[in-house]
Coordinates of C-alpha atoms and ligand atoms in Angstrom, one line a residue:
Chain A
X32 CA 15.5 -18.2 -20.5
X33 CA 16.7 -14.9 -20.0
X34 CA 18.6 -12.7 -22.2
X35 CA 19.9 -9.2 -21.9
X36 CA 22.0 -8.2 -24.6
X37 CA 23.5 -4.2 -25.2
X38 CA 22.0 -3.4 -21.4
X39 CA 22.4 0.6 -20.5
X40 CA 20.5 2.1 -17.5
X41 CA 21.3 4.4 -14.9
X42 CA 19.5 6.6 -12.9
X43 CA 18.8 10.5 -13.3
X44 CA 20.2 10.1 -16.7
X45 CA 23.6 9.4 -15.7
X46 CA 24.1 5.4 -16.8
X47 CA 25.3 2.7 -14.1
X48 CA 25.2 -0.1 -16.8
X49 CA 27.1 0.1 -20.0
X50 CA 26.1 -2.6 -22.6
X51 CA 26.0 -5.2 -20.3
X52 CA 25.2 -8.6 -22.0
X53 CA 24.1 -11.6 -19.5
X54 CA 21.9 -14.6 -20.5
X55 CA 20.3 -17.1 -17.1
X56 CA 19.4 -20.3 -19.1
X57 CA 16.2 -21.9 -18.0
X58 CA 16.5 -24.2 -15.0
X59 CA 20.6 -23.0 -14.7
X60 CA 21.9 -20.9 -11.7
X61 CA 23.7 -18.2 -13.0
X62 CA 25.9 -16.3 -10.0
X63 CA 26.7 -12.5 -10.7
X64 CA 29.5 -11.6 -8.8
X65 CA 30.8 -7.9 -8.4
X66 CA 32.6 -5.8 -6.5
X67 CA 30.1 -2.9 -4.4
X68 CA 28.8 -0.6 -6.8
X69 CA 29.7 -2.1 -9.6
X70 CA 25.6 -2.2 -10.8
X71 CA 24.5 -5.6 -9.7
X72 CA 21.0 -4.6 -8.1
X73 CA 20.5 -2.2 -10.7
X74 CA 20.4 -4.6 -13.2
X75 CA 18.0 -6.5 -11.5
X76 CA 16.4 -4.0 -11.1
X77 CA 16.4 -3.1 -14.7
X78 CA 15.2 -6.6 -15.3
X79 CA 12.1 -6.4 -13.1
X80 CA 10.5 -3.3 -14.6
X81 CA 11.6 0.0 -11.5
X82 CA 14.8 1.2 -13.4
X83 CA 13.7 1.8 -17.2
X84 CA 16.6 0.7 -19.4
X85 CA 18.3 3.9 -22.0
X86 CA 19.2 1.4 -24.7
X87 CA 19.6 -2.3 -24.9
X88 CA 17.0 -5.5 -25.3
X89 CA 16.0 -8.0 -22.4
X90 CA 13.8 -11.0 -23.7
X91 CA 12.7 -13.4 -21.4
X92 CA 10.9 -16.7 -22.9
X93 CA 10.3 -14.7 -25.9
X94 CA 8.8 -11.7 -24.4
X95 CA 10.7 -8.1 -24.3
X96 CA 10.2 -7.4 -20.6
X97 CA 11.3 -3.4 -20.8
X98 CA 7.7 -3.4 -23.2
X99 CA 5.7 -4.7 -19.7
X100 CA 5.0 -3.6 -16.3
X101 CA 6.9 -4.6 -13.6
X102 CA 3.3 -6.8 -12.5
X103 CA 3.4 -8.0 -16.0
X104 CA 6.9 -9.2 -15.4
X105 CA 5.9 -11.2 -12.6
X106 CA 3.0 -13.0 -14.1
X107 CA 5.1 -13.8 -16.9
X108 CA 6.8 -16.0 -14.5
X109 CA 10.1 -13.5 -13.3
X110 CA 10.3 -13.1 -9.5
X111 CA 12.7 -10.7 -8.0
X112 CA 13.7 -11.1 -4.2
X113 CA 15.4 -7.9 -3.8
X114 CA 18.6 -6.5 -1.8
X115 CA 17.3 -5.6 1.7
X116 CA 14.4 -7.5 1.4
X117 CA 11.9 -5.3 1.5
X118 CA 8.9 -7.2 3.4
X119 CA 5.7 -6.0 4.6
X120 CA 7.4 -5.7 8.2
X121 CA 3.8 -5.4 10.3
X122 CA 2.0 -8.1 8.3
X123 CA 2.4 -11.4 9.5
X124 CA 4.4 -13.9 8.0
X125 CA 1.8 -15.8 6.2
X126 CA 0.0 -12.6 5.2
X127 CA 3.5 -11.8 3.3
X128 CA 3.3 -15.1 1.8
X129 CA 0.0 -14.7 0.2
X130 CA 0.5 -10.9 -1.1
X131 CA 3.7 -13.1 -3.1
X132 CA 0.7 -14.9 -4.4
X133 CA -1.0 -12.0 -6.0
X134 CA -0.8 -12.2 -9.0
X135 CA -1.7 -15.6 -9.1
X136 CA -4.9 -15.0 -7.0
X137 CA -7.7 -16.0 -9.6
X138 CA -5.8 -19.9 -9.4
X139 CA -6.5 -20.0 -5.9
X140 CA -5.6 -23.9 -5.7
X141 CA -2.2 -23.4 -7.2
X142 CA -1.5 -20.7 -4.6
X143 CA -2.5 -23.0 -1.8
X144 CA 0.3 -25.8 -3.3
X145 CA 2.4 -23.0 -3.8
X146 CA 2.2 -22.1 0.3
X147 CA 2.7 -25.6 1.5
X148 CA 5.9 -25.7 -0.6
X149 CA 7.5 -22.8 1.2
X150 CA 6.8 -24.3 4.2
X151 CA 8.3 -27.5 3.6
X152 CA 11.6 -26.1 2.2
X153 CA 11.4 -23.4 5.5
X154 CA 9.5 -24.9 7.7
X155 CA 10.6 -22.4 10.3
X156 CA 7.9 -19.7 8.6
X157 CA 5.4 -22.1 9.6
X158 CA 5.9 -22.1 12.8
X159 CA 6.1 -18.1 12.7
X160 CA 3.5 -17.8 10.0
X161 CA 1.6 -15.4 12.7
X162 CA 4.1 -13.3 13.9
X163 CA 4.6 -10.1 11.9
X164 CA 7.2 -10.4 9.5
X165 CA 9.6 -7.2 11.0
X166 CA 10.1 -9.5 14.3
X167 CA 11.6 -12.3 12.7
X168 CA 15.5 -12.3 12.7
X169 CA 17.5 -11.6 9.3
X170 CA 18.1 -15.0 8.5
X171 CA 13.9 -16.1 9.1
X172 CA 13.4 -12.7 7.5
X173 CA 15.1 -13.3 4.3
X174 CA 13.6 -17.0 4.2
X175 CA 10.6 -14.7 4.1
X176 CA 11.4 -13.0 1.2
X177 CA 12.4 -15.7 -0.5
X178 CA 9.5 -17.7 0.1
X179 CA 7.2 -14.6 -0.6
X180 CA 9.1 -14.3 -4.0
X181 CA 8.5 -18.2 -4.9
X182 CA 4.6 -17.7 -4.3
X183 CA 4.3 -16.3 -7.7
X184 CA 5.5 -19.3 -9.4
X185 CA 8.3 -17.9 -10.8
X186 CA 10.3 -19.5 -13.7
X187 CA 13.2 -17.8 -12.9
X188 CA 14.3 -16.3 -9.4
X189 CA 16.3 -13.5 -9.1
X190 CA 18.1 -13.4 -5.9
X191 CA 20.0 -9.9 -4.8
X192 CA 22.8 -10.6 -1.9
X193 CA 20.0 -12.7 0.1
X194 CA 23.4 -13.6 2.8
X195 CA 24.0 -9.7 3.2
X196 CA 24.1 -9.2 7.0
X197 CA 23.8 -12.8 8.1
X198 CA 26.3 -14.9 10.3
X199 CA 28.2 -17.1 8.3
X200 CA 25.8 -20.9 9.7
X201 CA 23.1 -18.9 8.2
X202 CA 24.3 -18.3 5.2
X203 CA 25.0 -21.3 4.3
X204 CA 21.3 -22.7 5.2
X205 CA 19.9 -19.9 3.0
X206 CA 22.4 -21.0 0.5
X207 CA 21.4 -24.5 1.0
X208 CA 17.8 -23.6 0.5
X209 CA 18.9 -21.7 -2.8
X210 CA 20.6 -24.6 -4.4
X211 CA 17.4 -27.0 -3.6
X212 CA 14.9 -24.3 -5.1
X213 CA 17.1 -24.7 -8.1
X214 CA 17.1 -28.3 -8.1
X215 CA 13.3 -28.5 -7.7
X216 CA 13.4 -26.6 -11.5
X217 CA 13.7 -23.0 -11.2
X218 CA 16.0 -20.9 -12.5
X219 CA 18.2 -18.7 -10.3
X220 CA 19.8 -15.4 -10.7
X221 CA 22.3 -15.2 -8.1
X222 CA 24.0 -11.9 -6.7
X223 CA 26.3 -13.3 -3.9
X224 CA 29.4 -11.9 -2.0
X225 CA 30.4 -15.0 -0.9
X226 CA 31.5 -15.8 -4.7
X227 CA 33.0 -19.3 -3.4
X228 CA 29.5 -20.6 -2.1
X229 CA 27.5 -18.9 -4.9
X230 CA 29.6 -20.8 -7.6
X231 CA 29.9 -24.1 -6.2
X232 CA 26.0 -24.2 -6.9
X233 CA 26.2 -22.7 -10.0
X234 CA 26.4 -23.3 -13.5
X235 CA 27.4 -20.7 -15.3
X236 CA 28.9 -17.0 -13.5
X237 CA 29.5 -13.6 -14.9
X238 CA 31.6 -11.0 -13.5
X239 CA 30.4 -7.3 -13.3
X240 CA 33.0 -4.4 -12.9
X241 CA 31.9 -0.5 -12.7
X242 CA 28.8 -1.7 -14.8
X243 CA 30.5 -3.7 -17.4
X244 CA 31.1 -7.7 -17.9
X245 CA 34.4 -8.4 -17.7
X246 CA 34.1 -11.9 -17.4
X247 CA 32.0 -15.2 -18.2
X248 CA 32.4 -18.6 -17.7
X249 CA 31.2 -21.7 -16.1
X250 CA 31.2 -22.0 -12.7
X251 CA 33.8 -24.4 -12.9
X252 CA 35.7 -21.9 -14.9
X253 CA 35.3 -19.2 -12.8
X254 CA 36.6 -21.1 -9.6
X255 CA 39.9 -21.6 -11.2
X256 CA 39.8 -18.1 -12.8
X257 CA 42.8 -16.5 -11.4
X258 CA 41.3 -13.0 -11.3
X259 CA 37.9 -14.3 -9.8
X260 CA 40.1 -16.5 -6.9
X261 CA 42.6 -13.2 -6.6
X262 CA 39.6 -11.0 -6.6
X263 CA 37.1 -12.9 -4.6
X264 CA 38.2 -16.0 -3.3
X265 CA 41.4 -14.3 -1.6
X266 CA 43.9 -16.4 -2.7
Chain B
X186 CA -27.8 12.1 33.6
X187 CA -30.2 12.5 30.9
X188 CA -28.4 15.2 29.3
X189 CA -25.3 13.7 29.7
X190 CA -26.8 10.1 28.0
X191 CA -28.0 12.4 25.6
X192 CA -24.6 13.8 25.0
X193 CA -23.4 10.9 24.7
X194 CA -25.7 9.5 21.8
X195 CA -24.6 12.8 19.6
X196 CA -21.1 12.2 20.2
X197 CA -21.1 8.7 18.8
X198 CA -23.5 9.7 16.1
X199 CA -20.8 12.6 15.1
X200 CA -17.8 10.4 15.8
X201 CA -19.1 7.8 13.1
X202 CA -19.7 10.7 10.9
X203 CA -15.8 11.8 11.4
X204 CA -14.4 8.0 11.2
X205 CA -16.1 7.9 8.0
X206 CA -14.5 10.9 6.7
X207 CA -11.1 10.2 8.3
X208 CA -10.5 6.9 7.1
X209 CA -10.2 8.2 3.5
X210 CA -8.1 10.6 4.0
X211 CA -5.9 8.8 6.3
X212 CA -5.7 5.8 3.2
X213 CA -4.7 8.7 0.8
X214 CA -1.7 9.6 2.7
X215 CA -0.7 6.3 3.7
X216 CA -0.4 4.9 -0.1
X217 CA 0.2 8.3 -1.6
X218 CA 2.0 10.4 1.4
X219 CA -0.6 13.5 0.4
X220 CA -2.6 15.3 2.3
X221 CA -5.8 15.7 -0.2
X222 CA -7.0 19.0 0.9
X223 CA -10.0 18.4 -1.4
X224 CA -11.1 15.7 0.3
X225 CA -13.9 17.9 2.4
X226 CA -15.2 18.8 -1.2
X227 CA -15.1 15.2 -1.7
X228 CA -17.5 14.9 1.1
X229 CA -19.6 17.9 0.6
X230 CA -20.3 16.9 -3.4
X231 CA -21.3 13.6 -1.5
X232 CA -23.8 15.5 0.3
X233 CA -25.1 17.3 -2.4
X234 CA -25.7 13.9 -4.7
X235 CA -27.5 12.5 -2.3
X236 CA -29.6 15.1 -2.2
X237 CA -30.1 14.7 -5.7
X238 CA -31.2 11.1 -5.5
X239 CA -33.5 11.6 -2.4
X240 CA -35.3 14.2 -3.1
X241 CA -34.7 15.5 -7.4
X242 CA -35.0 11.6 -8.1
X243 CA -36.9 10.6 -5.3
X244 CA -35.5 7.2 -4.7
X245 CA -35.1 5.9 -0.7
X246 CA -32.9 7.4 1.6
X247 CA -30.6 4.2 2.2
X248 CA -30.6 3.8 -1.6
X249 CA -29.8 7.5 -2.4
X250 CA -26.8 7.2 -0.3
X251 CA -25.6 4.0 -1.9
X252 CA -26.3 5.8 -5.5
X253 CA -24.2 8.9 -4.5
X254 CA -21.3 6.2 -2.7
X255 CA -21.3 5.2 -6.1
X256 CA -21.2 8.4 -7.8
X257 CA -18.5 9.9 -5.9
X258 CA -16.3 6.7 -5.9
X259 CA -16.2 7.3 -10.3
X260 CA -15.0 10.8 -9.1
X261 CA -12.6 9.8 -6.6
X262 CA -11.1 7.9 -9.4
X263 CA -11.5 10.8 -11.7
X264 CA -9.8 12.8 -9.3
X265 CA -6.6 10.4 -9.1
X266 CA -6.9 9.8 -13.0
X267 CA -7.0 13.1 -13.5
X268 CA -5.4 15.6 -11.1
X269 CA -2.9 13.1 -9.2
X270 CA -1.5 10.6 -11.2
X271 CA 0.0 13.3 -13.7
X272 CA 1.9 14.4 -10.9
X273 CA 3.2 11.1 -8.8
X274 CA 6.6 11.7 -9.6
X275 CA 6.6 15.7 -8.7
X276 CA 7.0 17.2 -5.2
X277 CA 4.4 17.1 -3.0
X278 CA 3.6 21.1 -3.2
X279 CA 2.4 20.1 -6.3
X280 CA 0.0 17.8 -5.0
X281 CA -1.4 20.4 -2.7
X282 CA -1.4 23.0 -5.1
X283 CA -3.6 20.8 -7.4
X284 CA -5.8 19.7 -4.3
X285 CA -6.6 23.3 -3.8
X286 CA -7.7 23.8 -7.0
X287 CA -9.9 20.9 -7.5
X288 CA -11.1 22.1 -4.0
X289 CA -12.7 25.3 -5.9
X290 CA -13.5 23.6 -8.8
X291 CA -15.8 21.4 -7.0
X292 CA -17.2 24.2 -4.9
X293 CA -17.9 26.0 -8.2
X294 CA -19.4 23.0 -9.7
X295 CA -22.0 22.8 -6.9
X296 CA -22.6 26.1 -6.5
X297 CA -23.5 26.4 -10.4
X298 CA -26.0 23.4 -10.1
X299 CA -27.2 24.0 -6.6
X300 CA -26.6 27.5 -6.0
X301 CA -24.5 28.9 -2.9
X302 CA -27.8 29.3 -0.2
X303 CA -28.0 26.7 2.2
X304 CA -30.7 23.4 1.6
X305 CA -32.3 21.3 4.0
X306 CA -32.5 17.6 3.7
X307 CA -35.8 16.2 5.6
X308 CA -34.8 13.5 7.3
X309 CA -36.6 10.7 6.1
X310 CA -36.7 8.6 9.4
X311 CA -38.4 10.6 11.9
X312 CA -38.9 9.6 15.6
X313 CA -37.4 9.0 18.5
X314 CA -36.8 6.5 21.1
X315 CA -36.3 7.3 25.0
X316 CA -33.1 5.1 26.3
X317 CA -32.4 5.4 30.1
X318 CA -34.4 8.7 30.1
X319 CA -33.1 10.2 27.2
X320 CA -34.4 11.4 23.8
X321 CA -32.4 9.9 21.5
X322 CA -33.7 10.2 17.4
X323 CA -34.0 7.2 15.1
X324 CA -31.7 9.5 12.9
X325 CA -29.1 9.0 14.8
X326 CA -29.4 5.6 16.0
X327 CA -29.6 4.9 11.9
X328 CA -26.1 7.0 11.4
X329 CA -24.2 5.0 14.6
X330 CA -25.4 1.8 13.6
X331 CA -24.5 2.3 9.9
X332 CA -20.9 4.1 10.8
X333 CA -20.7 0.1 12.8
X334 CA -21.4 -1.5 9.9
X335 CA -19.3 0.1 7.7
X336 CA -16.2 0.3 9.6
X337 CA -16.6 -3.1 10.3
X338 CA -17.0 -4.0 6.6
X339 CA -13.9 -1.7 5.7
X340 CA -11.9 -3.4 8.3
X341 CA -12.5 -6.6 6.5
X342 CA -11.9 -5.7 3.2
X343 CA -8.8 -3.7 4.1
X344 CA -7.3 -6.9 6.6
X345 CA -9.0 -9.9 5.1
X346 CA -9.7 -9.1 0.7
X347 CA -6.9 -9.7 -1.5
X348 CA -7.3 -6.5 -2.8
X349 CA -7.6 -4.3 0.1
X350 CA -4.6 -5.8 1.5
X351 CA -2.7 -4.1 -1.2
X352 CA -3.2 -1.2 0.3
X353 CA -1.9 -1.6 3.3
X354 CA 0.9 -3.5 1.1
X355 CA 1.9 -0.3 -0.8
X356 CA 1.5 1.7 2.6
X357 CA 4.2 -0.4 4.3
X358 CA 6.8 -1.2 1.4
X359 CA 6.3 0.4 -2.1
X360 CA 9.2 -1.9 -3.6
X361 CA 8.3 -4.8 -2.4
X362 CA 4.7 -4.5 -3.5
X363 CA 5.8 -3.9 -6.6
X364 CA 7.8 -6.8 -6.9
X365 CA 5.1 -9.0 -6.1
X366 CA 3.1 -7.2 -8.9
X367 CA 1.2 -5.2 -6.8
X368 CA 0.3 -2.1 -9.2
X369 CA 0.6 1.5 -7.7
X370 CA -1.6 3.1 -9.9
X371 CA -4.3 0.4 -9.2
X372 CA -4.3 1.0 -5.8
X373 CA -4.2 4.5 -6.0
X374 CA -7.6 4.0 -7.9
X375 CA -8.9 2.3 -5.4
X376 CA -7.8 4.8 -2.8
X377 CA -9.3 7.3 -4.1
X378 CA -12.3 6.1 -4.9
X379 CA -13.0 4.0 -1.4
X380 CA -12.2 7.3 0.0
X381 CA -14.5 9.3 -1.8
X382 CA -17.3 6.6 -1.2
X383 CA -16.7 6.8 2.4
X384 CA -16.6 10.3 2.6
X385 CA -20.0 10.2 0.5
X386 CA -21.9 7.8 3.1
X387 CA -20.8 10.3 6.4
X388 CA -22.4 13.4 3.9
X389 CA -25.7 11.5 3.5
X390 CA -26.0 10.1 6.8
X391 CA -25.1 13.5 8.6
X392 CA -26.8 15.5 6.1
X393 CA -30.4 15.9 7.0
X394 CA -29.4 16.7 10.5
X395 CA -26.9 19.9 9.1
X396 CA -27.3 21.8 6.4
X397 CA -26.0 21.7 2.9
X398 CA -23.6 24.5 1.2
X399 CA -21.1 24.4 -1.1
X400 CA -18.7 25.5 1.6
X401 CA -19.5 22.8 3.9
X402 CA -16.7 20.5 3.4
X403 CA -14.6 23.4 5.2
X404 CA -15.2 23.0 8.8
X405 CA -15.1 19.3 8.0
X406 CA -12.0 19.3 6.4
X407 CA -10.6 21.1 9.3
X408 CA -11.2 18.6 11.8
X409 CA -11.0 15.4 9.6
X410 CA -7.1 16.7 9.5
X411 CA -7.3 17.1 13.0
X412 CA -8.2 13.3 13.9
X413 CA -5.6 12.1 11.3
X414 CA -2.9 13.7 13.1
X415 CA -4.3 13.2 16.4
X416 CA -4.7 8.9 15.4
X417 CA -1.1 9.5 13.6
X418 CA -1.3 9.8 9.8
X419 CA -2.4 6.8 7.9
X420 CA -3.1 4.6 10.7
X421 CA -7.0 3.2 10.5
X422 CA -7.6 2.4 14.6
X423 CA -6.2 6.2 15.0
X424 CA -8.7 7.3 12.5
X425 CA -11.4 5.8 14.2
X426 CA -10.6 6.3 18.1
X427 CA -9.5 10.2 16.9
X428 CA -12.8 10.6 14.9
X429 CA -14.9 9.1 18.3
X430 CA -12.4 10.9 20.9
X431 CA -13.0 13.9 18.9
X432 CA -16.4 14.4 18.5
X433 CA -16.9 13.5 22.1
X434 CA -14.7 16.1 23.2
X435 CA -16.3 18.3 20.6
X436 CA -19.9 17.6 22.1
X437 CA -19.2 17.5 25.5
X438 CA -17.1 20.7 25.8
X439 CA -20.8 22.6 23.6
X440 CA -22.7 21.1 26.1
X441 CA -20.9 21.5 29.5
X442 CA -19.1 24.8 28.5
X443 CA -20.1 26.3 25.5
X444 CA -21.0 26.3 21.9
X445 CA -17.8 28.0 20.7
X446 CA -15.5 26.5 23.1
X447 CA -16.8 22.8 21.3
X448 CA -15.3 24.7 17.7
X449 CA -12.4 24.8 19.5
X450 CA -11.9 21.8 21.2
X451 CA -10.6 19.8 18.3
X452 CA -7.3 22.2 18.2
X453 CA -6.6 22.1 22.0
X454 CA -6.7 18.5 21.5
X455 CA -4.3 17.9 18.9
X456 CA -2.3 20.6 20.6
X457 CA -2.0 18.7 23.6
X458 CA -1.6 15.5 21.8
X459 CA 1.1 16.4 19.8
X460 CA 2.9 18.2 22.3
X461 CA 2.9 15.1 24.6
X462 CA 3.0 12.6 21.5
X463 CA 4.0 14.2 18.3
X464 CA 3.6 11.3 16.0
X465 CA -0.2 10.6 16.6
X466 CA -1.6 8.2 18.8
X467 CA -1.3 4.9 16.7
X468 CA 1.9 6.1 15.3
X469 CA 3.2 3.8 12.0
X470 CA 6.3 1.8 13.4
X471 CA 7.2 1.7 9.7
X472 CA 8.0 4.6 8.0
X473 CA 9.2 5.6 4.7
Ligands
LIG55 N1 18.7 5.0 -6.5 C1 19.9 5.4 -7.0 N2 20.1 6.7 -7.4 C2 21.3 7.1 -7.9 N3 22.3 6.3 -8.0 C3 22.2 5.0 -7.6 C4 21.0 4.5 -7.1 N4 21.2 3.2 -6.7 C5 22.5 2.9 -7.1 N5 23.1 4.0 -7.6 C6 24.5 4.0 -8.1 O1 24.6 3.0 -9.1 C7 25.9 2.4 -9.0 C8 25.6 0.9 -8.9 O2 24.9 0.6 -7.8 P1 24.3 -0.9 -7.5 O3 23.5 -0.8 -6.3 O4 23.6 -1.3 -8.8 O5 25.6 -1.8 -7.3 P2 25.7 -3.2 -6.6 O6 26.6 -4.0 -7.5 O7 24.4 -3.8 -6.4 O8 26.4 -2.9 -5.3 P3 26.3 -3.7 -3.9 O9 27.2 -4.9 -4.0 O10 26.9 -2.7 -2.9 O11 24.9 -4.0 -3.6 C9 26.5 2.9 -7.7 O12 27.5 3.8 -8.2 C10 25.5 3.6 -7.0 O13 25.9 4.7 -6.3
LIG56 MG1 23.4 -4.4 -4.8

């Protein structure tokens, strides 16, 4: 379980976050939803150990992760799958795969299991497991991310717009895929522009505006919200 | 024909010599994006501790080299500990305003133990065998046949090893290898000191057919650049065709027009190249 409470963090010393309190219960998908620039991927990226917080705490499982390094954070089980991806484009696919593993090297067992498991929920990776990860298209690409992320046997998943820049069929297979990693056990944090999608497999949502919460809520909730449909659902 | 077999055999010898130095380098700046202008002191203090353990300690010439590999790979780390690391987050003047001064520090540290004249290394394998009519020393058959072996031992360890892979890792996507807990400074580390240890094994192979000087590393330093840009920086094939496309040219042009004009070579070269190519011959589809 994750819980941020009092979060502030910013870059060059000017703060993007103000006292921004979200908790991801184990085994839940929790949506984020946000309007663009309103501080979503910097709070995940505050989370995962590259943007120091200014002030606030973020326990995960008991541990205070802004006290670790961001390889720390992985191995305690947090795996961030990041806004534009951000592959190792001239490695091949499976090479990708296994750097995901790295920090689970020494259980080298586990990290086999761990590699036939993305392949069965993508099997398409399989069949490109060869092919250098910068040829594949955006969709197989961020399959590729995700799978790389899931290789270090995360208990939670953060997930940062993984639809951005994909055709709307897609989407919704990546979204699909998404919602069964969740269902195997793990815990998502979801960042999703497509806030209808995102909170039909969700449990519990939070709304982020210029680095604030402005609103929480089951997902339920949410969807019925009458700034969240206004806002985001266009109605 | 014989001169030109000849030729050949001290081109490959000197273009193992230059991979070995290259590679290093080129690894620096593709995780750090530095050019370590101390990396031909690097190489020169590799010389020099050899020296110490083949002929001070008296210990075998393979096993001298290994020793000072080890040697200079603690200092390569050292070096990063030390000099670089402080600095990852400033702009990259800094960096080469800190290589240039542990460039002279090194030099000064040699030339207060070993003192500024030249020293010979004997070559301990003496000899020669005579291939298609040619002369060719066991010397140099030892340095081509090592350069093989350790390129092809690097290649493995940088393609294959869970840890080398990192480094091509942080070369090609810093984020994301930090997100899969790939450490920076770690790599860094092991940059440096692979680097270092390389540059080390081309010092003691090379070294008892040169001459050693605290100033050594200068020349080399010079043309090591050279076949980085030339292979396109941070690429490892591009290291190792320019450090063999190099030294060819650079023997070939002594023997066939002069001594002074092979100096020069290495500078026409890269002129050409980049004039026709300016990102290097194995450019990096994947910058950033
Ligand atoms: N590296 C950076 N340096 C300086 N400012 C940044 C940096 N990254 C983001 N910002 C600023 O921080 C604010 C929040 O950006 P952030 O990327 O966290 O928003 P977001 O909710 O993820 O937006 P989007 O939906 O577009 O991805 C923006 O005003 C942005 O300009
Ligand atoms: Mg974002």
């Amino acid at each position: 379980m994750l819980t941020v409470r009092g979060l502030s963090a910013g870059y060059d010393a000017v703060d993007v976050l103000h006292a921004v309190d979200i908790t991801a219960r184990a085994g839940e998908l929790t949506v984020v939803l946000g309007a663009n620039g309103s501080g979503k991927t910097t709070m995940f990226r505050t989370i995962s150990g590259i943007v120091r917080p200014s002030a606030g705490s973020i326990d995960f499982d008991g541990r205070q992760l802004p006290d670790l390094s961001a390889d720390s954070i992985v191995k305690a089980g947090l795996a961030h799958c990041p806004e534009g991806r951000h592959l190792f484009a001239k490695m091949p696919v499976e090479k990708n795969l296994m750097l995901g593993g790295y920090v689970r090297r020494r259980n080298r067992g586990r990290v086999r299991e761990l590699l036939e498991h993305v392949y069965e929920l993508f099997p398409i990776l399989h069949d490109k497991r060869h092919q250098p990860a910068g040829t594949l298209s955006g969709g197989q690409q961020q399959m590729a991310a995700i799978g790389r992320s899931l290789m270090s046997d995360p208990s939670l998943l953060i997930l940062d717009e993984p639809s951005m820049g994909l055709a709307p069929l897609v989407t919704a297979q990546v979204l699909d895929a998404v919602a069964q990693i969740n269902r195997d056990g793990i815990g998502v944090l979801l960042a999703e522009q497509n806030a209808q999608t995102a909170l039909r497999i969700g449990h519990h949502g939070f709304v982020l505006a210029e680095g604030r919460v402005v609103l929480s809520g089951t997902a339920s909730e949410l969807l019925d919200h009458p700034d969240v449909r206004e806002a985001y659902l266009g109605v | 024909m014989t001169l030109f077999i000849q030729q050949l055999f001290d081109g490959l010898a000197l273009g193992g010599v230059y991979c070995l130095a290259a590679i290093g380098l080129t690894l620096i700046f593709g995780v750090l994006r530095i050019p370590n202008l101390a990396h031909g002191t690097l190489y020169m203090l590799g010389a020099y501790v050899t020296y110490f353990f083949l002929v001070t300690v008296g210990v075998p010439y393979v096993a001298a080299i290994g020793l000072a590999a080890v040697v200079l790979a603690v200092i390569g780390v050292l070096l990063e500990r030390i000099v670089f690391h402080p600095l990852r987050n400033a702009p990259h003047t800094h960096h080469m305003i800190a290589a240039v001064g542990a460039m002279f520090f090194f030099q000064a540290v040699a030339q207060a133990i070993w003192g500024a004249d030249f020293r010979r290394m004997e070559s301990p394998i003496s000899g020669s065998v005579t291939i298609l009519g040619a002369q060719i020393s066991w010397q140099r058959i030892v340095i081509v046949v090592t350069a093989v072996i350790v390129l092809g031992l690097l290649t493995w360890f940088i393609k294959r090893s869970i840890h080398g892979q990192t480094i091509e890792a942080i070369e090609q996507d810093r984020t994301g290898s930090s997100l899969v807990g790939i450490s920076p400074s770690r790599v860094s580390m092991l940059t440096f000191g692979l680097a270092a240890a390389l540059a080390t094994v081309a010092a003691g192979l090379v070294a008892p057919i040169n001459l050693l000087a605290p100033t050594m590393g200068d020349a080399l330093s010079l043309k090591v650049f050279a076949i980085i840009i030339l292979g396109g920086l941070g690429s490892l094939p591009g290291a190792i065709v320019g450090g063999f496309t190099l030294a060819l040219a650079e023997v070939m042009t002594s023997t066939y027009v002069s001594a002074a004009a092979g100096e020069g070579i290495a500078f026409v070269v890269i002129v050409l190249v980049l004039a026709i190519r300016p990102t290097g011959l194995f450019a990096r589809a994947v910058q950033r």
